[in-house]
Coordinates of C-alpha atoms in Angstrom, one line a residue:
M1 CA 254.1 -88.3 -40.1
A2 CA 254.5 -89.9 -36.8
A3 CA 253.4 -93.5 -38.2
P4 CA 256.8 -95.2 -37.2
S5 CA 256.4 -94.4 -33.4
H6 CA 253.3 -96.9 -33.5
R7 CA 255.8 -100.0 -33.8
R8 CA 258.3 -98.7 -31.2
S9 CA 258.3 -101.0 -28.0
L10 CA 257.3 -99.6 -24.6
R11 CA 260.8 -99.8 -23.0
S12 CA 262.2 -97.4 -26.1
R13 CA 259.3 -95.2 -25.6
R14 CA 260.1 -94.7 -22.0
T15 CA 263.5 -93.1 -22.9
L16 CA 261.6 -90.3 -24.7
V17 CA 260.3 -87.1 -23.4
V18 CA 257.3 -85.5 -25.5
S19 CA 255.6 -82.5 -24.7
V20 CA 252.1 -81.6 -24.9
A21 CA 252.9 -79.3 -27.4
V22 CA 254.5 -81.7 -29.6
L23 CA 251.3 -84.1 -29.2
A24 CA 249.1 -81.3 -30.2
A25 CA 251.1 -80.8 -33.3
G26 CA 250.6 -84.3 -34.3
A27 CA 253.8 -86.3 -33.4
G28 CA 252.0 -89.7 -32.3
A29 CA 248.9 -88.1 -31.5
G30 CA 246.4 -90.5 -30.1
V31 CA 249.2 -93.3 -29.7
F32 CA 252.0 -92.1 -27.5
V33 CA 250.6 -90.2 -24.3
M34 CA 252.5 -88.7 -21.4
N35 CA 251.6 -88.5 -17.8
A36 CA 253.1 -85.3 -16.3
N37 CA 253.9 -87.2 -13.1
A38 CA 255.2 -90.5 -14.3
G39 CA 256.6 -90.0 -17.7
A40 CA 255.5 -92.4 -20.5
V41 CA 252.3 -94.8 -19.7
D42 CA 252.0 -98.2 -20.9
L43 CA 249.7 -99.3 -23.5
Y44 CA 246.8 -100.2 -21.3
H45 CA 246.8 -96.8 -19.4
Q46 CA 247.3 -94.7 -22.4
T47 CA 244.6 -92.0 -22.7
L48 CA 243.5 -90.0 -26.0
A49 CA 245.9 -87.3 -26.8
A50 CA 244.9 -83.5 -26.2
K51 CA 243.0 -82.2 -29.5
D52 CA 242.9 -85.8 -31.0
G53 CA 239.4 -85.5 -32.4
W54 CA 235.8 -84.9 -30.7
A55 CA 236.5 -87.7 -28.0
S56 CA 239.0 -85.2 -26.7
S57 CA 236.6 -82.6 -26.0
G58 CA 235.8 -81.4 -22.7
T59 CA 236.8 -84.1 -19.9
G60 CA 238.5 -85.9 -22.7
T61 CA 238.7 -90.0 -23.0
T62 CA 240.7 -91.7 -20.5
G63 CA 238.9 -94.9 -20.3
G64 CA 240.2 -97.2 -17.1
A65 CA 243.4 -95.2 -17.0
K66 CA 242.7 -94.7 -13.0
A67 CA 241.8 -98.6 -12.5
D68 CA 243.4 -100.2 -9.3
S69 CA 245.0 -103.7 -9.2
A70 CA 241.5 -105.2 -8.2
H71 CA 240.0 -103.6 -11.4
T72 CA 242.8 -104.7 -13.9
F73 CA 242.0 -108.1 -15.5
T74 CA 243.6 -110.2 -18.3
V75 CA 241.0 -112.4 -19.8
S76 CA 241.1 -115.1 -22.7
T77 CA 237.6 -116.6 -22.5
R78 CA 234.0 -115.6 -22.9
A79 CA 233.2 -116.4 -19.2
Q80 CA 236.4 -114.4 -17.9
L81 CA 235.3 -111.4 -20.1
V82 CA 232.0 -111.2 -18.6
K83 CA 233.2 -111.5 -15.2
A84 CA 235.6 -108.6 -15.8
L85 CA 233.1 -106.4 -17.4
G86 CA 230.8 -106.7 -14.3
S87 CA 227.6 -104.6 -14.0
A88 CA 227.0 -102.1 -16.8
S89 CA 226.0 -99.6 -14.0
D90 CA 229.4 -100.0 -12.1
T91 CA 231.4 -96.9 -13.0
T92 CA 234.4 -97.9 -11.3
P93 CA 237.5 -97.6 -13.7
R94 CA 238.6 -100.8 -15.1
I95 CA 241.2 -102.1 -17.4
I96 CA 240.4 -105.4 -19.6
K97 CA 243.5 -107.0 -21.3
I98 CA 242.2 -109.3 -23.9
K99 CA 244.7 -112.3 -24.6
G100 CA 244.2 -114.1 -27.7
T101 CA 240.8 -114.5 -29.4
I102 CA 237.8 -115.1 -27.4
D103 CA 234.9 -117.0 -29.2
A104 CA 231.6 -115.4 -28.2
N105 CA 229.8 -118.5 -29.1
T106 CA 230.9 -120.6 -26.1
D107 CA 229.0 -121.4 -22.9
D108 CA 230.6 -120.8 -19.5
A109 CA 232.6 -124.0 -19.7
G110 CA 234.1 -123.0 -22.9
K111 CA 231.9 -125.4 -25.1
K112 CA 231.0 -124.2 -28.6
L113 CA 227.7 -123.2 -29.3
T114 CA 226.1 -123.2 -32.8
C115 CA 222.7 -121.6 -34.1
A116 CA 221.1 -125.0 -33.5
N117 CA 221.7 -124.6 -29.8
Y118 CA 220.3 -121.1 -29.6
A119 CA 217.3 -122.4 -31.6
S120 CA 216.8 -125.2 -29.5
G121 CA 213.5 -125.2 -27.5
T122 CA 212.1 -122.2 -29.0
G123 CA 210.3 -123.8 -31.8
Y124 CA 212.0 -122.0 -34.4
S125 CA 213.1 -123.6 -37.7
L126 CA 214.3 -121.7 -40.7
S127 CA 212.2 -124.0 -43.1
A128 CA 208.9 -123.3 -41.0
Y129 CA 209.5 -119.6 -41.0
L130 CA 210.2 -119.6 -44.8
K131 CA 207.0 -121.4 -45.4
A132 CA 205.0 -119.1 -42.9
Y133 CA 206.1 -115.8 -44.5
D134 CA 206.5 -116.8 -48.1
P135 CA 205.4 -113.5 -49.9
A136 CA 203.5 -115.6 -52.4
T137 CA 201.0 -116.5 -49.7
Y138 CA 201.8 -113.9 -47.0
G139 CA 201.9 -110.9 -49.0
R140 CA 204.3 -107.9 -48.8
S141 CA 202.3 -105.6 -46.7
K142 CA 203.2 -106.4 -43.3
L143 CA 205.9 -107.5 -40.9
P144 CA 206.0 -111.0 -39.9
S145 CA 203.8 -112.0 -36.9
G146 CA 202.5 -115.1 -35.3
T147 CA 204.2 -118.2 -34.1
Q148 CA 207.3 -118.7 -36.1
E149 CA 208.0 -114.8 -35.7
K150 CA 207.7 -115.3 -31.9
A151 CA 210.0 -118.1 -32.1
R152 CA 212.6 -116.6 -34.1
A153 CA 212.6 -113.7 -31.7
A154 CA 213.2 -115.9 -28.7
A155 CA 216.1 -117.9 -30.4
Q156 CA 217.5 -114.5 -31.2
A157 CA 217.2 -113.2 -27.6
K158 CA 219.1 -116.4 -26.6
Q159 CA 222.0 -115.7 -28.9
A160 CA 222.0 -112.1 -27.6
K161 CA 222.3 -113.1 -24.1
N162 CA 225.4 -115.1 -25.0
I163 CA 227.3 -112.9 -27.4
A164 CA 226.5 -109.2 -26.3
F165 CA 229.0 -107.9 -23.8
K166 CA 227.8 -104.5 -22.2
V167 CA 230.7 -102.3 -21.4
P168 CA 230.6 -100.1 -18.3
A169 CA 231.8 -96.4 -18.1
N170 CA 235.5 -95.6 -17.6
T171 CA 236.5 -98.8 -19.2
S172 CA 239.6 -99.6 -21.5
I173 CA 239.5 -102.8 -23.3
V174 CA 242.7 -103.4 -25.0
G175 CA 244.3 -106.4 -26.8
V176 CA 247.6 -107.9 -25.6
P177 CA 250.1 -107.3 -28.1
G178 CA 251.5 -110.3 -29.8
T179 CA 248.5 -112.6 -29.0
K180 CA 246.1 -111.8 -31.9
A181 CA 243.8 -110.4 -29.3
G182 CA 240.1 -110.2 -30.4
I183 CA 236.5 -111.1 -30.3
S184 CA 235.0 -113.6 -32.8
G185 CA 231.1 -113.7 -33.1
G186 CA 230.7 -111.2 -30.2
T187 CA 229.3 -107.6 -30.0
L188 CA 230.5 -104.9 -27.7
Q189 CA 227.6 -102.8 -26.6
I190 CA 228.7 -99.4 -25.1
Q191 CA 225.3 -97.9 -24.2
N192 CA 224.4 -94.9 -22.1
V193 CA 227.7 -94.6 -20.6
D194 CA 230.8 -92.3 -20.9
N195 CA 234.6 -92.7 -21.2
V196 CA 235.4 -95.9 -23.0
I197 CA 238.6 -97.0 -24.9
V198 CA 238.5 -99.9 -27.2
R199 CA 242.0 -100.7 -28.7
N200 CA 243.9 -103.2 -30.5
L201 CA 241.4 -105.8 -31.1
A202 CA 240.3 -107.9 -34.0
F203 CA 236.5 -108.2 -34.5
A204 CA 235.4 -110.8 -36.8
A205 CA 232.4 -113.2 -37.7
T206 CA 229.6 -111.2 -35.8
E207 CA 226.9 -113.0 -37.1
D208 CA 223.0 -113.1 -36.3
C209 CA 221.9 -116.7 -36.7
F210 CA 218.2 -115.5 -37.0
P211 CA 217.7 -112.4 -39.5
Q212 CA 214.2 -111.2 -39.5
W213 CA 212.3 -111.0 -43.0
D214 CA 210.8 -107.5 -43.7
P215 CA 208.7 -107.5 -46.7
T216 CA 208.4 -103.8 -46.5
D217 CA 211.9 -102.8 -46.7
G218 CA 212.7 -101.4 -50.0
D219 CA 211.0 -102.6 -53.2
D220 CA 211.6 -106.2 -52.9
G221 CA 211.9 -106.8 -49.0
N222 CA 215.2 -107.4 -47.1
W223 CA 216.6 -109.9 -44.6
N224 CA 217.8 -107.7 -41.6
S225 CA 220.2 -108.7 -38.9
N226 CA 220.9 -107.5 -35.3
Y227 CA 224.5 -107.2 -34.1
D228 CA 227.2 -104.8 -34.8
S229 CA 230.6 -105.9 -33.8
V230 CA 230.9 -102.6 -31.6
T231 CA 227.7 -100.6 -31.1
L232 CA 227.5 -97.2 -29.6
R233 CA 224.0 -96.2 -28.2
G234 CA 223.8 -92.9 -26.3
A235 CA 227.4 -93.2 -25.4
T236 CA 229.8 -90.4 -25.0
H237 CA 233.5 -89.8 -25.1
V238 CA 234.6 -93.2 -26.8
W239 CA 237.7 -93.8 -28.6
A240 CA 238.1 -96.8 -30.9
D241 CA 241.8 -97.3 -32.3
H242 CA 243.8 -99.7 -33.9
N243 CA 241.2 -102.3 -34.3
T244 CA 240.4 -104.6 -37.3
F245 CA 236.8 -105.2 -38.4
T246 CA 236.0 -108.1 -41.0
D247 CA 233.2 -110.6 -41.6
A248 CA 235.7 -113.3 -42.3
P249 CA 235.7 -116.2 -42.4
H250 CA 231.9 -116.2 -43.6
L251 CA 232.0 -113.4 -46.4
D252 CA 228.7 -112.3 -47.7
S253 CA 229.2 -114.2 -51.0
A254 CA 228.5 -117.3 -49.3
N255 CA 225.0 -116.0 -48.0
P256 CA 222.2 -117.9 -49.6
K257 CA 219.0 -116.1 -50.9
Y258 CA 215.5 -116.7 -49.7
Y259 CA 212.6 -114.9 -51.4
G260 CA 215.0 -113.9 -53.9
R261 CA 216.9 -111.7 -51.4
E262 CA 220.3 -112.0 -49.8
Y263 CA 220.0 -113.9 -46.2
Q264 CA 222.3 -111.2 -44.7
I265 CA 223.6 -112.4 -41.2
H266 CA 225.9 -109.3 -40.9
D267 CA 224.9 -105.7 -39.7
G268 CA 227.2 -102.8 -38.9
A269 CA 230.9 -103.1 -38.0
L270 CA 231.1 -99.8 -35.9
D271 CA 227.6 -98.1 -35.3
I272 CA 227.4 -94.7 -33.5
T273 CA 223.7 -94.1 -32.9
K274 CA 220.9 -93.0 -30.4
G275 CA 222.4 -89.7 -29.5
S276 CA 225.9 -90.9 -29.3
D277 CA 228.4 -88.2 -29.1
L278 CA 232.2 -87.1 -28.8
V279 CA 233.6 -90.1 -30.5
T280 CA 237.1 -90.5 -32.3
V281 CA 237.6 -93.5 -34.6
S282 CA 241.4 -93.5 -35.4
R283 CA 243.8 -96.1 -37.2
N284 CA 241.5 -99.0 -37.6
Q285 CA 241.1 -101.5 -40.5
F286 CA 237.8 -102.1 -42.0
T287 CA 237.5 -104.6 -44.7
N288 CA 235.1 -107.3 -46.3
H289 CA 231.9 -105.7 -45.1
D290 CA 228.8 -104.3 -46.3
K291 CA 227.0 -101.7 -44.0
T292 CA 230.1 -100.6 -42.2
M293 CA 229.6 -97.4 -40.1
L294 CA 226.2 -95.8 -39.3
I295 CA 226.1 -92.5 -37.7
G296 CA 222.7 -91.7 -36.5
S297 CA 220.0 -94.4 -36.3
S298 CA 217.5 -92.2 -38.2
D299 CA 216.8 -88.7 -39.8
T300 CA 215.5 -87.9 -36.2
D301 CA 218.2 -89.1 -34.1
S302 CA 219.7 -86.2 -31.6
V303 CA 220.2 -82.9 -32.8
G304 CA 223.4 -81.3 -31.3
K305 CA 225.1 -84.6 -30.6
L306 CA 226.5 -87.3 -33.0
R307 CA 229.9 -85.4 -33.0
V308 CA 232.4 -87.8 -34.5
S309 CA 236.1 -87.8 -36.0
I310 CA 237.2 -90.5 -38.3
H311 CA 241.1 -90.3 -39.2
H312 CA 243.9 -92.5 -40.3
N313 CA 241.5 -95.7 -41.1
V314 CA 241.8 -97.8 -43.9
W315 CA 238.5 -99.0 -45.8
K316 CA 238.9 -101.8 -48.1
G317 CA 236.4 -104.0 -49.6
I318 CA 233.6 -102.0 -48.0
V319 CA 230.2 -101.6 -50.0
Q320 CA 228.8 -98.7 -48.2
R321 CA 228.6 -96.5 -45.1
A322 CA 232.1 -95.6 -44.7
P323 CA 230.3 -93.7 -43.0
L324 CA 226.6 -93.0 -43.5
A325 CA 226.4 -89.7 -41.3
R326 CA 223.1 -88.2 -40.1
I327 CA 222.5 -84.7 -38.5
G328 CA 226.0 -84.5 -36.4
Q329 CA 229.4 -82.8 -37.1
I330 CA 231.7 -85.2 -38.6
H331 CA 235.1 -84.8 -39.4
I332 CA 236.7 -87.4 -41.8
Y333 CA 240.4 -86.7 -42.4
N334 CA 243.4 -88.7 -43.5
N335 CA 241.6 -91.8 -44.5
Y336 CA 242.6 -94.4 -47.2
Y337 CA 239.7 -95.9 -49.4
D338 CA 240.6 -98.5 -51.7
V339 CA 237.2 -99.0 -53.7
T340 CA 238.2 -101.9 -55.6
T341 CA 235.9 -104.9 -55.5
L342 CA 237.0 -107.4 -52.8
N343 CA 235.9 -110.8 -52.3
G344 CA 232.6 -109.9 -54.0
Y345 CA 232.1 -106.9 -51.7
A346 CA 231.3 -104.3 -54.6
P347 CA 231.6 -100.6 -53.3
Q348 CA 228.4 -98.4 -53.8
Y349 CA 229.8 -95.4 -52.2
S350 CA 232.2 -94.3 -49.3
I351 CA 230.5 -91.3 -47.6
N352 CA 226.8 -90.6 -47.4
S353 CA 225.7 -87.3 -45.8
R354 CA 222.0 -86.9 -45.1
A355 CA 219.5 -85.7 -42.8
K356 CA 221.2 -82.4 -42.6
A357 CA 224.7 -83.9 -41.4
Q358 CA 227.6 -81.4 -41.5
V359 CA 230.5 -83.6 -42.8
V360 CA 233.9 -82.3 -43.4
A361 CA 236.1 -84.7 -45.7
Q362 CA 239.7 -83.4 -45.6
N363 CA 242.9 -84.9 -47.0
N364 CA 241.6 -88.5 -47.7
Y365 CA 242.9 -90.6 -50.5
W366 CA 240.9 -92.8 -52.7
K367 CA 242.3 -95.7 -55.0
L368 CA 239.8 -96.0 -57.7
P369 CA 239.9 -99.0 -60.3
T370 CA 239.8 -97.9 -63.8
S371 CA 236.1 -99.2 -64.1
G372 CA 235.1 -96.8 -61.1
K373 CA 233.4 -93.3 -61.1
V374 CA 234.3 -90.5 -58.9
A375 CA 230.7 -89.5 -59.0
K376 CA 229.8 -92.7 -56.8
L377 CA 232.3 -92.2 -54.1
L378 CA 229.8 -89.9 -52.2
S379 CA 226.0 -90.0 -51.6
G380 CA 223.2 -88.2 -50.0
D381 CA 219.7 -87.2 -49.6
G382 CA 219.8 -83.4 -50.8
T383 CA 220.0 -82.2 -47.3
G384 CA 223.4 -83.2 -46.1
S385 CA 226.6 -81.2 -46.7
V386 CA 230.2 -82.2 -47.4
A387 CA 233.0 -79.6 -47.3
G388 CA 236.5 -80.0 -47.2
S389 CA 239.5 -80.1 -49.6
G390 CA 242.8 -82.1 -50.4
N391 CA 241.2 -85.1 -51.3
L392 CA 243.0 -87.4 -53.7
V393 CA 241.6 -89.9 -56.1
N394 CA 244.5 -91.9 -57.4
G395 CA 247.0 -89.2 -56.4
T396 CA 245.2 -86.4 -58.1
T397 CA 243.4 -83.7 -56.4
T398 CA 239.5 -84.0 -56.7
D399 CA 236.5 -82.2 -56.1
L400 CA 234.3 -85.2 -55.0
V401 CA 231.2 -83.0 -54.4
A402 CA 231.4 -81.4 -57.7
A403 CA 231.7 -85.0 -59.2
Y404 CA 228.8 -86.2 -57.4
N405 CA 226.5 -83.2 -57.8
A406 CA 227.1 -83.2 -61.8
A407 CA 225.6 -86.8 -61.8
S408 CA 222.9 -86.6 -59.3
S409 CA 219.5 -84.9 -58.8
K410 CA 220.0 -84.7 -54.9
D411 CA 223.0 -82.3 -54.6
L412 CA 225.2 -82.2 -51.7
K413 CA 225.5 -78.8 -50.0
T414 CA 229.2 -77.7 -50.0
T415 CA 229.3 -75.5 -46.8
V416 CA 228.9 -76.6 -43.0
N417 CA 228.1 -74.7 -39.8
W418 CA 231.5 -75.6 -38.0
K419 CA 235.1 -75.7 -38.2
P420 CA 237.2 -78.5 -36.9
T421 CA 239.5 -77.4 -34.4
L422 CA 240.4 -80.8 -32.5
T423 CA 242.8 -81.9 -35.4
A424 CA 246.0 -83.3 -33.7
G425 CA 247.8 -85.5 -36.2
L426 CA 246.2 -83.8 -39.2
E427 CA 248.5 -84.4 -42.2
S428 CA 248.3 -81.5 -44.9
S429 CA 248.8 -84.0 -47.6
A430 CA 247.1 -87.4 -48.4
K431 CA 249.8 -88.5 -50.6
S432 CA 251.6 -91.0 -48.5
L433 CA 248.5 -92.4 -46.7
P434 CA 248.4 -95.6 -49.0
T435 CA 251.7 -96.6 -47.9
S436 CA 252.0 -95.2 -44.5
L437 CA 248.7 -96.5 -43.2
A438 CA 249.3 -100.0 -44.6
T439 CA 251.4 -101.0 -41.7
T440 CA 250.3 -98.7 -38.9
T441 CA 246.4 -99.4 -38.8
G442 CA 244.4 -102.2 -37.4
A443 CA 245.0 -104.6 -34.7
G444 CA 248.2 -106.2 -33.8
V445 CA 250.6 -103.2 -34.6
L446 CA 250.8 -101.5 -31.0
S447 CA 253.5 -102.8 -28.9

């Protein structure tokens, strides 16, 4: 495995010569990339290696590698990030280096903003909202409407204007090594653009101050929030690599309940929806989160798209959606799932294949506590497929689909209509993953 190269300094890497053929075979695939004319490129100009998942398809994913000096930025505040991103319609290649942690809930002068600041002037108050839509008086048959719902939407819009960062095409956003680089409380929105790289960043505390009550959601209603840490909508050629996603410091166990339901302020960690396509998600850490990764926003999302590769990631303290996949062709390989309850996050399932999704799950490793059940590692609606082999549970080769189907009335299908070929770095055995991925995934390990 090429894991040790993830920690090698740029200076030492410049002394190496690595051929494209070796990269294709998996030596540092997606981490160490060569430029045919100039030798090894630096972290900020690195592009996705050949055959490294769906994002390498066609034109590949190069992000802002062609950026000139005028479009190369180092930012450490929210205001600087907004300026560096510029217009979402500007396709000029750009590199944005994030130094340190950017707090999205600040104004242009760097002053801290709170939920009360966003609510100010809108007429919204939680107590008034709870009184207006109490199921005992409002009922459960329709969504909230009227004065307080309009006020909630207005307050939510104020927050969104401040914390949502729209990423243009041909952009690389990379954390500066050694600075604890990341974004707290913000959401990167990669929408209807092509060719974006997001690397070496810690995403934390992405919180919606103003969740909406939906009494029609499920049998008992639900509070639904609005922001993913990173969201792809109609995006193509996106590489998300060596990032960390967490709810911390405010974990779900601290959420109150209203109307008997959890007041959920977190949405997705990394969602891939609205016809997004050709995405590679590699060497990230997902932890302390509920609804983690959604592929396809609905059962009628875009047929022929939603092609995603997910490899060498760590999932720990995840309740569900790791991922939930609809419609597309999804390759999930060499991931490590620790499905032990962590900080109150009790796993429901790891992979859900529904709406005719075509999932290949290959050479992944699950750490299952003694109280856990193999049958609950997968989920589906009876139309999705999960093929693949080499998956280990506590070190033992296990047929996950057979275990799930034996306990379910809605069987997962076991054949798919495609065969993965963009598989640089694919390891033939999952046995070493718990150890090797512990120190080679997430933000802060690239140098």
